[in-house]
XYZ file of C-alpha atoms in Angstrom:
714
model
C -38.839 -5.556 2.707
C -38.835 -5.660 6.363
C -42.635 -6.641 6.252
C -42.301 -9.969 4.597
C -38.501 -10.420 5.347
C -38.587 -14.184 6.063
C -40.361 -14.757 2.896
C -37.763 -13.398 0.677
C -35.383 -15.447 -1.447
C -34.109 -13.085 -3.937
C -33.748 -9.337 -3.329
C -32.606 -7.564 -6.529
C -31.529 -3.838 -5.941
C -28.992 -3.396 -8.574
C -28.429 -0.044 -10.217
C -30.602 1.868 -7.680
C -29.854 5.463 -6.468
C -30.860 4.566 -2.811
C -29.365 7.026 -0.287
C -26.761 6.238 2.419
C -29.128 5.728 5.158
C -30.982 2.981 3.286
C -27.663 1.157 2.421
C -26.207 1.589 5.980
C -29.411 0.032 7.697
C -29.441 -2.810 4.913
C -25.694 -3.691 5.605
C -25.913 -3.227 9.387
C -29.528 -4.987 10.204
C -29.294 -7.690 7.330
C -31.895 -9.806 5.560
C -33.255 -13.086 5.472
C -33.010 -13.520 1.810
C -31.063 -16.288 -0.078
C -29.708 -14.370 -2.961
C -28.955 -10.584 -2.871
C -27.920 -8.470 -5.838
C -26.253 -5.075 -5.224
C -24.745 -4.573 -8.478
C -23.713 -0.805 -9.018
C -24.139 0.015 -5.500
C -22.376 2.993 -3.840
C -20.610 1.197 -0.791
C -16.984 2.421 -0.467
C -15.924 0.631 2.667
C -17.996 -2.509 2.879
C -19.371 -3.782 6.316
C -21.884 -6.206 5.759
C -21.915 -6.730 9.437
C -25.771 -7.456 9.879
C -27.414 -10.886 10.108
C -27.647 -12.423 6.662
C -27.869 -15.968 7.935
C -29.679 -17.465 4.822
C -27.604 -15.854 2.183
C -25.659 -18.021 -0.030
C -25.068 -15.839 -3.229
C -24.118 -12.036 -3.041
C -23.476 -9.924 -6.211
C -21.395 -6.565 -5.922
C -20.372 -6.344 -9.519
C -19.713 -2.770 -10.975
C -19.927 -1.239 -7.518
C -17.062 1.188 -8.668
C -16.885 2.923 -5.351
C -16.040 -0.042 -3.527
C -12.275 -0.026 -2.333
C -12.101 -2.111 0.916
C -13.700 -4.091 3.612
C -14.125 -3.653 7.229
C -12.593 -5.972 9.705
C -16.373 -7.496 10.607
C -17.445 -7.671 7.012
C -18.949 -11.044 6.167
C -18.912 -12.450 9.974
C -22.410 -13.179 9.764
C -22.860 -14.937 6.407
C -22.237 -18.547 7.450
C -23.360 -20.170 4.452
C -22.322 -17.653 1.711
C -21.070 -19.925 -1.210
C -20.899 -17.434 -4.205
C -19.622 -13.974 -4.107
C -18.910 -11.723 -7.297
C -16.979 -8.313 -7.150
C -16.066 -7.691 -10.614
C -15.470 -4.173 -11.868
C -14.732 -2.775 -8.224
C -11.932 -0.878 -7.072
C -10.794 -3.522 -4.535
C -7.018 -3.793 -4.656
C -5.471 -4.957 -1.538
C -4.776 -8.585 -1.421
C -4.287 -8.866 2.332
C -7.226 -6.954 3.745
C -9.374 -8.789 1.173
C -8.348 -12.292 2.212
C -8.666 -11.103 5.857
C -12.339 -10.239 5.146
C -12.960 -13.306 3.050
C -11.431 -15.864 5.325
C -14.466 -15.490 7.541
C -16.546 -16.977 4.876
C -16.004 -20.710 5.779
C -18.456 -21.764 3.157
C -17.382 -19.901 0.145
C -16.485 -22.075 -2.815
C -16.919 -19.682 -5.822
C -15.371 -16.044 -6.100
C -14.832 -13.816 -8.863
C -13.059 -10.417 -9.210
C -13.088 -10.857 -13.031
C -14.728 -12.781 -15.784
C -12.578 -14.944 -18.002
C -14.149 -15.240 -21.445
C -13.071 -17.733 -23.644
C -12.714 -16.867 -27.454
C -11.164 -18.061 -30.585
C -11.199 -16.786 -34.333
C -13.883 -19.107 -35.303
C -16.251 -19.143 -32.462
C -18.185 -16.882 -30.014
C -16.635 -15.894 -26.863
C -18.575 -18.610 -24.893
C -21.525 -20.844 -25.410
C -23.647 -18.626 -22.937
C -22.539 -15.200 -24.109
C -25.092 -14.898 -26.889
C -22.582 -13.463 -29.683
C -19.316 -11.812 -30.203
C -17.934 -9.161 -27.962
C -18.204 -6.644 -30.712
C -22.059 -7.165 -30.820
C -22.684 -6.197 -27.076
C -22.781 -2.391 -27.056
C -23.460 -1.963 -23.381
C -20.394 -2.807 -21.328
C -22.433 -4.010 -18.217
C -24.422 -6.426 -20.460
C -21.252 -8.537 -21.126
C -21.264 -9.646 -17.537
C -24.891 -9.704 -17.211
C -25.358 -11.943 -20.253
C -22.961 -14.527 -19.129
C -24.107 -16.991 -16.549
C -25.790 -14.132 -14.726
C -29.317 -15.833 -14.811
C -27.565 -18.814 -13.287
C -25.977 -16.774 -10.677
C -28.924 -15.205 -9.345
C -30.952 -18.441 -9.444
C -28.237 -20.770 -8.240
C -29.974 -22.911 -5.133
C -33.394 -21.264 -5.754
C -36.353 -23.267 -7.012
C -38.639 -21.049 -9.195
C -42.186 -20.431 -7.566
C -41.263 -21.423 -4.093
C -40.092 -17.885 -2.837
C -40.495 -14.202 -3.323
C -38.258 -11.970 -5.700
C -38.098 -8.469 -4.365
C -37.231 -6.019 -7.214
C -36.838 -2.217 -7.574
C -35.120 -2.035 -10.837
C -37.718 0.024 -12.590
C -38.561 2.576 -9.977
C -35.573 5.057 -10.377
C -36.787 8.740 -10.912
C -35.038 11.893 -11.598
C -36.402 12.968 -8.175
C -34.662 10.092 -6.372
C -31.306 10.685 -8.313
C -31.614 14.221 -7.194
C -32.192 13.211 -3.587
C -29.334 10.918 -3.697
C -26.962 13.708 -4.899
C -28.153 15.878 -2.113
C -27.817 13.054 0.571
C -23.971 12.745 -0.166
C -22.022 13.439 2.765
C -18.973 12.923 4.748
C -19.954 9.310 5.456
C -17.031 6.686 5.639
C -18.805 3.713 4.443
C -21.103 4.849 1.582
C -20.026 7.072 -1.501
C -22.086 8.675 -3.935
C -19.450 10.948 -5.576
C -19.047 8.462 -8.728
C -22.696 8.292 -9.588
C -22.283 10.000 -12.987
C -19.021 8.560 -13.543
C -19.598 4.913 -12.869
C -19.657 3.516 -16.100
C -16.306 5.050 -17.149
C -14.545 1.941 -16.168
C -11.492 2.195 -18.690
C -10.464 5.417 -16.974
C -11.103 4.388 -13.572
C -8.850 1.470 -13.793
C -6.250 2.896 -16.285
C -3.560 3.027 -13.628
C -3.804 -0.594 -12.650
C -4.059 -2.385 -15.756
C -1.757 -1.918 -18.636
C -2.899 -5.053 -20.150
C -6.670 -4.369 -20.124
C -8.424 -7.365 -21.712
C -5.223 -9.013 -21.488
C -5.059 -12.498 -23.126
C -3.735 -15.452 -21.026
C -2.892 -18.831 -22.594
C -4.167 -21.477 -20.201
C -3.658 -24.439 -22.507
C -0.986 -26.350 -20.556
C -3.155 -26.123 -17.405
C -6.314 -27.234 -19.023
C -5.087 -30.050 -21.250
C -3.526 -32.306 -18.572
C -4.579 -33.723 -15.328
C -5.685 -36.730 -13.642
C -9.318 -38.224 -13.721
C -9.870 -36.442 -10.562
C -8.816 -33.156 -12.060
C -11.201 -33.640 -14.932
C -14.137 -34.234 -12.622
C -13.207 -30.913 -10.995
C -12.988 -29.311 -14.238
C -16.622 -30.343 -14.982
C -17.713 -28.364 -11.932
C -20.714 -25.908 -12.810
C -20.856 -23.085 -10.486
C -23.144 -19.728 -10.420
C -20.604 -18.295 -12.375
C -18.440 -21.231 -13.620
C -18.519 -23.528 -16.685
C -17.240 -26.705 -18.144
C -13.812 -25.487 -18.862
C -12.547 -28.743 -20.263
C -14.764 -28.098 -23.353
C -13.670 -24.494 -24.150
C -10.587 -23.311 -26.339
C -7.384 -22.269 -24.779
C -7.619 -18.413 -25.258
C -8.964 -16.395 -22.395
C -9.549 -12.689 -22.167
C -10.140 -10.925 -19.034
C -13.202 -8.587 -18.688
C -14.243 -6.389 -16.024
C -11.360 -7.005 -13.818
C -10.878 -5.273 -10.356
C -7.582 -3.916 -9.822
C -6.795 -6.634 -7.327
C -6.492 -9.016 -10.411
C -3.356 -7.173 -11.595
C -1.373 -7.766 -8.648
C 1.439 -10.280 -9.081
C 0.474 -13.919 -8.435
C -2.940 -12.789 -7.686
C -4.635 -16.150 -8.462
C -1.993 -17.977 -6.492
C -2.525 -15.934 -3.474
C -6.234 -16.247 -3.490
C -6.067 -19.947 -3.875
C -3.598 -20.707 -1.306
C -5.453 -18.429 1.130
C -8.810 -19.605 0.561
C -8.212 -23.588 0.841
C -11.841 -24.335 0.296
C -12.421 -22.321 -2.881
C -13.356 -24.432 -6.112
C -13.840 -21.789 -8.618
C -11.981 -18.404 -9.031
C -12.941 -15.935 -11.766
C -14.907 -18.707 -13.682
C -12.164 -21.250 -13.660
C -12.031 -24.297 -11.496
C -9.624 -24.761 -8.782
C -7.857 -28.117 -9.389
C -5.462 -30.023 -7.146
C -2.611 -29.039 -9.395
C -3.570 -25.542 -8.934
C -3.626 -25.717 -5.272
C -0.202 -27.429 -5.082
C 1.315 -24.648 -7.539
C -0.401 -21.904 -5.531
C 1.195 -23.201 -2.342
C 4.639 -23.210 -3.896
C 4.187 -19.649 -5.264
C 2.897 -18.380 -2.049
C 5.922 -19.659 -0.132
C 8.386 -18.477 -2.696
C 6.852 -14.687 -3.057
C 4.713 -14.008 0.297
C 5.636 -14.031 4.030
C 2.564 -15.170 5.995
C 3.920 -13.735 9.355
C 7.017 -11.564 10.073
C 10.458 -13.267 10.807
C 9.245 -16.378 9.145
C 6.869 -17.419 11.663
C 4.624 -20.167 10.530
C 1.670 -20.344 12.740
C -0.423 -17.580 14.202
C -0.050 -17.364 17.916
C -1.638 -15.275 20.661
C 0.243 -12.547 22.660
C -1.088 -14.191 25.918
C 0.580 -17.530 24.719
C 3.831 -16.082 24.028
C 3.856 -14.050 27.479
C 3.076 -17.126 29.165
C 5.733 -19.574 27.573
C 8.239 -16.619 28.277
C 7.249 -16.475 32.047
C 7.519 -20.326 32.220
C 10.985 -20.177 30.557
C 12.104 -17.325 32.878
C 10.946 -19.410 36.050
C 12.468 -22.624 35.090
C 15.946 -20.846 34.308
C 16.018 -19.151 37.748
C 15.518 -22.559 39.367
C 18.452 -24.055 37.614
C 21.632 -24.213 39.673
C 24.858 -22.303 38.613
C 26.266 -25.584 36.816
C 23.204 -26.271 34.901
C 22.400 -24.735 31.560
C 18.935 -23.646 30.226
C 17.146 -26.467 28.339
C 15.796 -23.822 25.597
C 18.099 -22.480 22.774
C 18.808 -19.083 21.550
C 15.649 -19.161 19.573
C 13.714 -18.421 22.742
C 15.658 -15.588 23.783
C 14.321 -12.156 24.541
C 15.105 -10.863 21.140
C 13.361 -13.843 19.626
C 10.236 -13.194 21.974
C 10.015 -9.552 20.755
C 9.941 -10.881 17.273
C 7.116 -13.349 18.060
C 5.118 -10.666 20.010
C 5.451 -8.591 16.484
C 4.252 -11.604 14.514
C 1.394 -12.231 17.147
C 0.198 -8.813 17.006
C 0.517 -8.427 13.012
C -1.397 -11.890 12.709
C -4.312 -10.620 14.538
C -5.518 -8.133 12.185
C -4.650 -7.164 8.540
C -5.765 -3.432 9.224
C -3.109 -1.164 10.460
C -3.754 1.972 12.335
C -3.232 4.917 10.171
C -3.288 8.509 11.620
C -2.885 11.801 9.961
C -0.133 13.982 11.597
C -2.382 16.964 12.739
C -0.193 20.108 13.846
C -2.584 22.536 15.281
C -2.311 26.129 14.114
C -3.140 27.488 17.842
C 0.434 26.285 18.708
C 1.511 29.265 16.432
C -0.963 31.625 17.867
C -2.761 31.357 14.611
C -5.633 29.328 14.332
C -5.933 29.553 10.584
C -2.458 28.362 9.891
C -2.039 25.179 8.322
C 1.057 23.260 6.820
C 1.830 21.713 3.345
C 4.658 19.251 4.214
C 7.057 18.465 1.229
C 9.681 16.560 3.055
C 10.371 14.986 6.594
C 12.827 13.276 8.981
C 12.719 11.263 12.135
C 15.151 12.430 14.640
C 18.013 9.873 14.807
C 18.165 9.736 18.835
C 15.168 11.487 20.205
C 12.272 9.372 19.680
C 9.399 11.816 19.830
C 11.162 14.554 17.413
C 10.480 15.032 13.724
C 11.272 17.882 11.360
C 9.460 18.709 8.369
C 9.800 21.259 5.553
C 7.011 22.882 3.558
C 6.166 23.622 -0.122
C 6.022 27.185 1.107
C 9.682 27.094 2.487
C 8.682 26.689 6.077
C 10.838 24.332 8.430
C 8.939 22.982 11.365
C 10.253 20.923 14.403
C 7.358 18.965 15.962
C 6.857 16.351 18.573
C 4.935 13.808 16.718
C 3.626 11.930 19.580
C 1.667 14.846 20.971
C 1.577 16.690 17.873
C 3.056 19.966 19.429
C 5.097 22.345 17.420
C 8.596 22.579 19.020
C 10.186 25.187 16.866
C 8.923 26.884 13.821
C 10.718 29.084 11.147
C 8.678 31.010 8.463
C 10.598 31.619 5.409
C 8.503 34.607 4.064
C 9.837 33.914 0.401
C 13.475 33.216 1.537
C 12.861 29.608 0.739
C 10.961 27.719 -1.705
C 9.976 24.103 -1.190
C 12.089 22.346 1.333
C 13.477 19.242 -0.441
C 16.438 18.381 1.717
C 16.564 17.600 5.516
C 19.088 15.869 7.701
C 19.750 15.888 11.431
C 23.109 15.819 12.923
C 24.004 12.878 14.982
C 26.442 14.089 17.654
C 24.898 17.311 17.950
C 21.267 16.298 18.358
C 19.691 20.141 18.480
C 21.009 20.708 14.927
C 19.884 19.819 11.267
C 20.643 20.957 7.824
C 17.680 22.180 5.666
C 17.772 23.165 1.623
C 15.330 24.315 -0.369
C 14.722 23.823 -4.228
C 16.094 27.388 -4.759
C 19.382 26.498 -3.506
C 19.458 27.891 0.019
C 21.192 25.931 2.678
C 21.057 26.598 6.492
C 22.011 24.821 9.594
C 19.577 25.354 12.562
C 19.996 24.873 16.187
C 16.556 24.265 17.819
C 18.264 25.230 21.309
C 18.830 28.691 20.083
C 15.870 29.130 17.992
C 12.644 31.040 19.445
C 9.591 28.634 20.273
C 7.809 30.194 17.240
C 8.487 32.906 14.669
C 5.515 34.753 13.169
C 5.255 37.996 11.122
C 8.728 38.261 10.131
C 11.815 36.045 9.409
C 14.450 35.576 12.110
C 18.123 34.380 11.395
C 18.688 33.311 15.167
C 19.908 29.853 15.549
C 21.014 29.309 11.876
C 24.117 29.366 9.709
C 23.604 30.074 5.915
C 25.874 28.176 3.327
C 26.678 28.681 -0.014
C 23.806 28.032 -2.629
C 23.460 24.804 -4.321
C 21.220 25.544 -7.248
C 17.990 23.216 -7.719
C 19.013 21.284 -4.729
C 16.915 17.979 -4.086
C 19.125 16.298 -1.366
C 21.394 16.818 1.510
C 23.227 14.534 3.928
C 25.568 14.806 6.780
C 28.083 12.223 7.390
C 28.669 10.024 10.582
C 30.916 12.434 12.424
C 28.964 15.551 11.936
C 31.964 17.279 10.194
C 30.847 17.233 6.617
C 27.528 17.208 4.323
C 26.789 16.666 0.594
C 24.313 18.307 -1.360
C 22.899 17.205 -5.044
C 20.226 18.372 -7.123
C 19.249 18.858 -10.892
C 22.838 18.790 -11.988
C 25.447 16.449 -12.536
C 27.559 17.868 -9.765
C 27.889 17.146 -5.827
C 29.097 19.675 -3.590
C 30.785 19.092 -0.344
C 30.641 21.307 2.849
C 32.387 21.808 5.917
C 29.902 22.107 8.986
C 32.337 23.649 11.264
C 33.679 26.483 8.973
C 30.480 26.943 7.107
C 32.270 26.867 3.838
C 31.852 24.869 0.692
C 35.074 22.605 0.266
C 34.818 21.199 -3.175
C 32.320 20.538 -6.152
C 32.675 17.234 -7.666
C 31.578 17.842 -11.404
C 30.328 15.542 -13.810
C 30.144 12.649 -11.476
C 27.040 11.296 -13.447
C 25.632 11.642 -17.107
C 22.256 12.900 -15.703
C 21.129 14.761 -12.758
C 21.592 13.237 -9.330
C 18.589 13.096 -7.285
C 19.845 11.707 -4.080
C 23.260 11.491 -2.345
C 23.711 9.488 1.119
C 26.792 9.149 3.266
C 27.142 5.798 4.901
C 26.082 5.287 8.445
C 29.453 4.486 9.936
C 32.203 5.343 7.570
C 32.529 9.268 7.397
C 34.234 9.286 4.020
C 32.114 6.854 2.037
C 28.995 7.914 0.177
C 26.727 6.757 -2.561
C 24.908 8.771 -5.309
C 21.953 7.782 -7.580
C 21.066 9.182 -10.960
C 18.770 9.166 -13.683
C 21.297 7.821 -15.886
C 20.553 4.516 -14.539
C 23.710 4.412 -12.550
C 24.233 3.932 -8.682
C 27.814 4.808 -7.689
C 30.067 4.542 -4.477
C 32.651 6.959 -3.663
C 35.321 7.409 -1.068
C 36.442 10.837 -0.050
C 39.994 9.500 0.841
C 40.385 8.529 -2.884
C 39.532 12.316 -4.047
C 36.664 11.124 -5.779
C 37.641 11.232 -9.382
C 36.617 7.717 -9.937
C 34.119 5.794 -8.053
C 34.680 2.553 -6.157
C 32.357 1.086 -8.275
C 29.401 1.614 -10.638
C 26.284 -0.469 -10.842
C 23.508 -0.122 -13.302
C 19.801 -0.689 -13.580
C 17.429 -0.589 -16.418
C 15.632 2.670 -15.517
C 16.418 5.877 -13.721
C 17.505 5.792 -9.999
C 15.211 7.756 -7.980
C 17.242 7.321 -4.628
C 19.549 5.023 -2.784
C 20.288 4.653 0.922
C 22.529 2.454 3.116
C 21.152 -0.310 5.550
C 21.699 0.665 9.116
C 24.846 -1.515 9.332
C 26.268 -0.402 5.976
C 26.215 -3.960 4.661
C 23.638 -3.261 1.991
C 22.771 -0.313 -0.455
C 19.107 -0.154 -1.222
C 18.467 1.359 -4.800
C 15.168 2.548 -6.060
C 14.651 3.242 -9.770
C 11.497 4.583 -11.558
C 8.533 2.232 -11.689
C 8.988 -0.098 -8.791
C 12.510 -1.366 -9.808
C 14.098 -1.851 -6.158
C 17.127 -3.675 -5.687
C 19.341 -4.457 -2.641
C 23.127 -4.181 -3.435
C 26.134 -5.550 -1.340
C 27.692 -2.318 -0.180
C 31.339 -3.841 -0.276
C 31.284 -4.139 -4.231
C 27.829 -3.583 -5.584
C 26.783 -7.041 -6.476
C 22.968 -7.712 -6.635
C 21.926 -9.336 -3.553
C 18.212 -9.300 -4.010
C 15.497 -7.853 -6.485
C 12.282 -7.238 -4.910
C 9.359 -8.555 -7.133
C 7.098 -5.660 -7.520
C 5.047 -5.316 -10.589
C 5.636 -2.090 -12.836
C 2.916 0.089 -13.766
C 4.335 1.116 -17.100
C 4.621 4.731 -16.292
C 7.813 6.358 -16.821
C 6.776 8.978 -14.137
C 6.274 6.388 -11.371
C 8.975 7.522 -9.047
C 9.749 4.891 -6.335
C 11.174 5.431 -3.194
C 12.498 2.806 -0.560
C 13.832 2.781 2.890
C 14.685 0.147 5.428
C 12.403 -0.528 8.617
C 12.997 -2.616 11.692
C 16.825 -2.136 11.263
C 17.394 -3.945 7.949
C 14.894 -6.695 8.487
C 12.093 -5.125 6.320
C 11.979 -2.421 3.239
C 9.099 -0.258 2.625
C 8.622 1.087 -0.888
C 6.002 3.455 -2.370
C 5.534 5.230 -5.630
C 4.103 8.520 -6.738
C 1.503 7.047 -9.300
C 0.242 4.438 -6.619
C -1.611 4.713 -3.429
C 0.140 1.500 -1.800
C 3.157 1.181 0.347
C 4.665 -2.300 0.326
C 6.404 -4.117 3.099
C 8.855 -6.643 1.812
C 11.414 -8.892 3.777
C 15.020 -7.553 3.307
C 16.396 -10.989 3.533
C 14.146 -13.062 1.238
C 12.479 -10.417 -0.867
C 9.050 -11.888 -0.226
C 6.144 -9.563 0.181
C 4.661 -9.203 3.604
C 1.866 -6.750 3.418
C 0.556 -3.801 1.283
C -0.830 -0.696 3.095
C -3.520 1.186 1.081
C -3.953 4.977 1.299
C -7.491 6.058 0.312
C -9.093 9.393 -0.087
C -12.935 9.778 0.013
C -14.563 9.444 -3.337
C -13.202 8.607 -6.781
C -11.695 12.063 -7.198
C -9.557 11.796 -4.098
C -7.157 9.105 -4.903
C -3.979 9.302 -2.998
C -0.253 8.611 -4.037
C 2.855 8.279 -2.153
C 5.471 11.161 -2.131
C 7.951 9.983 0.318
C 8.075 7.652 3.478
C 10.491 6.684 6.424
C 10.623 3.793 8.799
C 10.210 4.854 12.345
C 13.792 4.115 13.899
C 12.480 3.423 17.446
C 9.233 1.571 16.802
C 9.209 -1.826 14.942
C 6.795 -2.010 12.105
C 6.054 1.826 12.415
C 6.471 4.323 9.616
C 5.137 7.610 8.308
C 4.245 8.343 4.778
C 4.119 11.912 3.059
C 0.927 11.332 0.973
C -0.775 13.563 -1.372
C -4.308 13.512 -3.385
C -3.972 13.156 -7.185
C -6.870 15.774 -7.672
C -5.719 19.321 -8.324
C -5.324 21.855 -5.694
C -4.642 18.944 -3.075
C -2.340 18.804 -0.339
C 0.401 16.752 1.155
C -0.079 15.359 4.599
C 2.106 13.132 6.874
C 0.548 9.870 7.745
C 1.760 7.756 10.623
C 1.265 4.012 10.283
C 1.397 1.461 13.231
C 1.303 -2.174 11.796
C 1.238 -3.682 15.305
C -2.247 -1.826 16.160
C -5.395 -2.578 14.617
C -7.813 0.451 13.614
C -10.676 -1.066 15.407
C -13.336 -1.440 12.677
C -10.762 -1.151 10.058
C -12.214 1.973 8.323
C -8.776 2.607 7.183
C -7.364 6.134 6.322
C -10.151 8.107 4.623
C -9.779 11.525 6.186
C -10.401 13.861 3.094
C -7.972 16.952 2.837
C -7.340 19.650 0.275
C -3.788 19.839 -1.212
C -1.213 20.849 -3.679
C 0.569 18.540 -6.007
C 4.320 19.185 -6.864
C 6.624 17.936 -9.497
C 9.836 18.411 -7.604
C 11.781 15.399 -6.727
C 13.868 14.808 -3.513
C 13.933 11.664 -1.188
């Protein structure tokens, strides 16, 4: 190919088992062809950073390893007009748009194939028969407009077509399998599974091959809209002449995101055809309205991207002018230009500069314990409320580890040696910053003081620096009140236990406070007697110890079982998270609904969702145990600001969110307790900084082994 590179017009490399070195060189050095067909390629994190100055059509359909794009992807494709990525694993709206926005000439895009069908006609004029008559799932997309896709803009006989489609041999396949390694960009682990599309995307598409009625959109419009509807693209068609029923085929997971079509149209204003359907003027208008209603372009409602240098320059000018004013003069700028507002503007500038956050796995070296082979399996964690560098986490093996998460050094460590099972409950005391409560699913409850704990405990369990409380069987949650006098415990029962920290006694057990088990109990942040409970009986209840909680202050119900609840930092709101992404913000004073977050359900009754506040109560972060995504939403409007995707290496290493916390000291920072879905995988804590870019945006793809758990907890 390099020998007659400049003469190439069409390069067809579909379905070929080339090794990672070939694909890497192709993507980094580029080609001079006009059309490039890379169907069924093994890219996982796409980085087409080479020079593709002449390419106008790129086909990546059925690249079932492809999940994301690097930041520099597509930067050297100035005239790319047609791009197809059906049946990939691309799912993140934000990073996808950030990559595609570099394609200034892009007018046709597809992540799925809308096929028109009715009872009396074939699926489409060009499909060549009914769907039932097409045995090979890949042939469906190939037969429909594929020839026009590959030949669009090319005159037959004027250039060379370079094809390797018939040379794949068993030896090449074997070589390809042996060539698989720890490379972040190319993945061959899916070669023998690449046609198992239904299993691959089962978690994303409860409505696979769903039908959508587009009659209202296709039957009306001005003469200009009719003209737009007659567009013929490389994978478009004359939609004005087709019936009103459409079926989605070969959809990538991104297509099942709520308001996917509107988001893509609003974010790519030059787009003329999306998923085979023309983008009309009315579609663009509706997309703009939907985008403003459900999505936040920049944090804190900033409307336009601005550089950090520009913001700092404006602040310096304002400060200089304010110092020059006499005492009787007032500044000419409003409170909107206050230092607090500048801080928000700086955050918006940093977040607007890159869609790829910095993700870093918290790696606590075993050598800190004098044992280089030791590794931890974290199951629960909590930031320290007043010391920004400290974090405590408990493990599946009952260990309790206090760590400096900034330098990743162990501060204190307790080995349970079987005294505890999985640690599910952790809570720092506020007035006594060296102390915290830890509870395990076996019911063991202890108060630890890190000032009286030895730096490391190896070989034997030590009770130094700890106080033991009465057990609470099948514990899932503990929480300390604002004065550090009391704490509550709940678990797989209908009861809540109240403990006195000073005396070490259990004061009372409140029985049958819910109809099903109580997964999480939380004290308010400022009132030492007020607490909330969330249960799988679908109720959230607020209680006051001063009223001897026989009856709750109020009860509010949702449609699914509640996984957790927490107070906003100022106690104005309650954030309740129910199974399968039902997240609501309630007024803490009376339980009325303040905001319902528009997060799409998966249809799974085991998709346990957890949500917490970030940046005070400005934003919420939400993740679920059947999904690899953490969603960031504005707590004032409910609009989605960004999704953070966790991706393991290869198809067998999909990750999910077990728990998460916003960093109380750093805006737009959080930590995620993540685990792999494959058997014998282990949990790890991933630190996320939305204000920092991950460079080339390889994202998080570190491969680890871990261990799944069915226990609940916050």
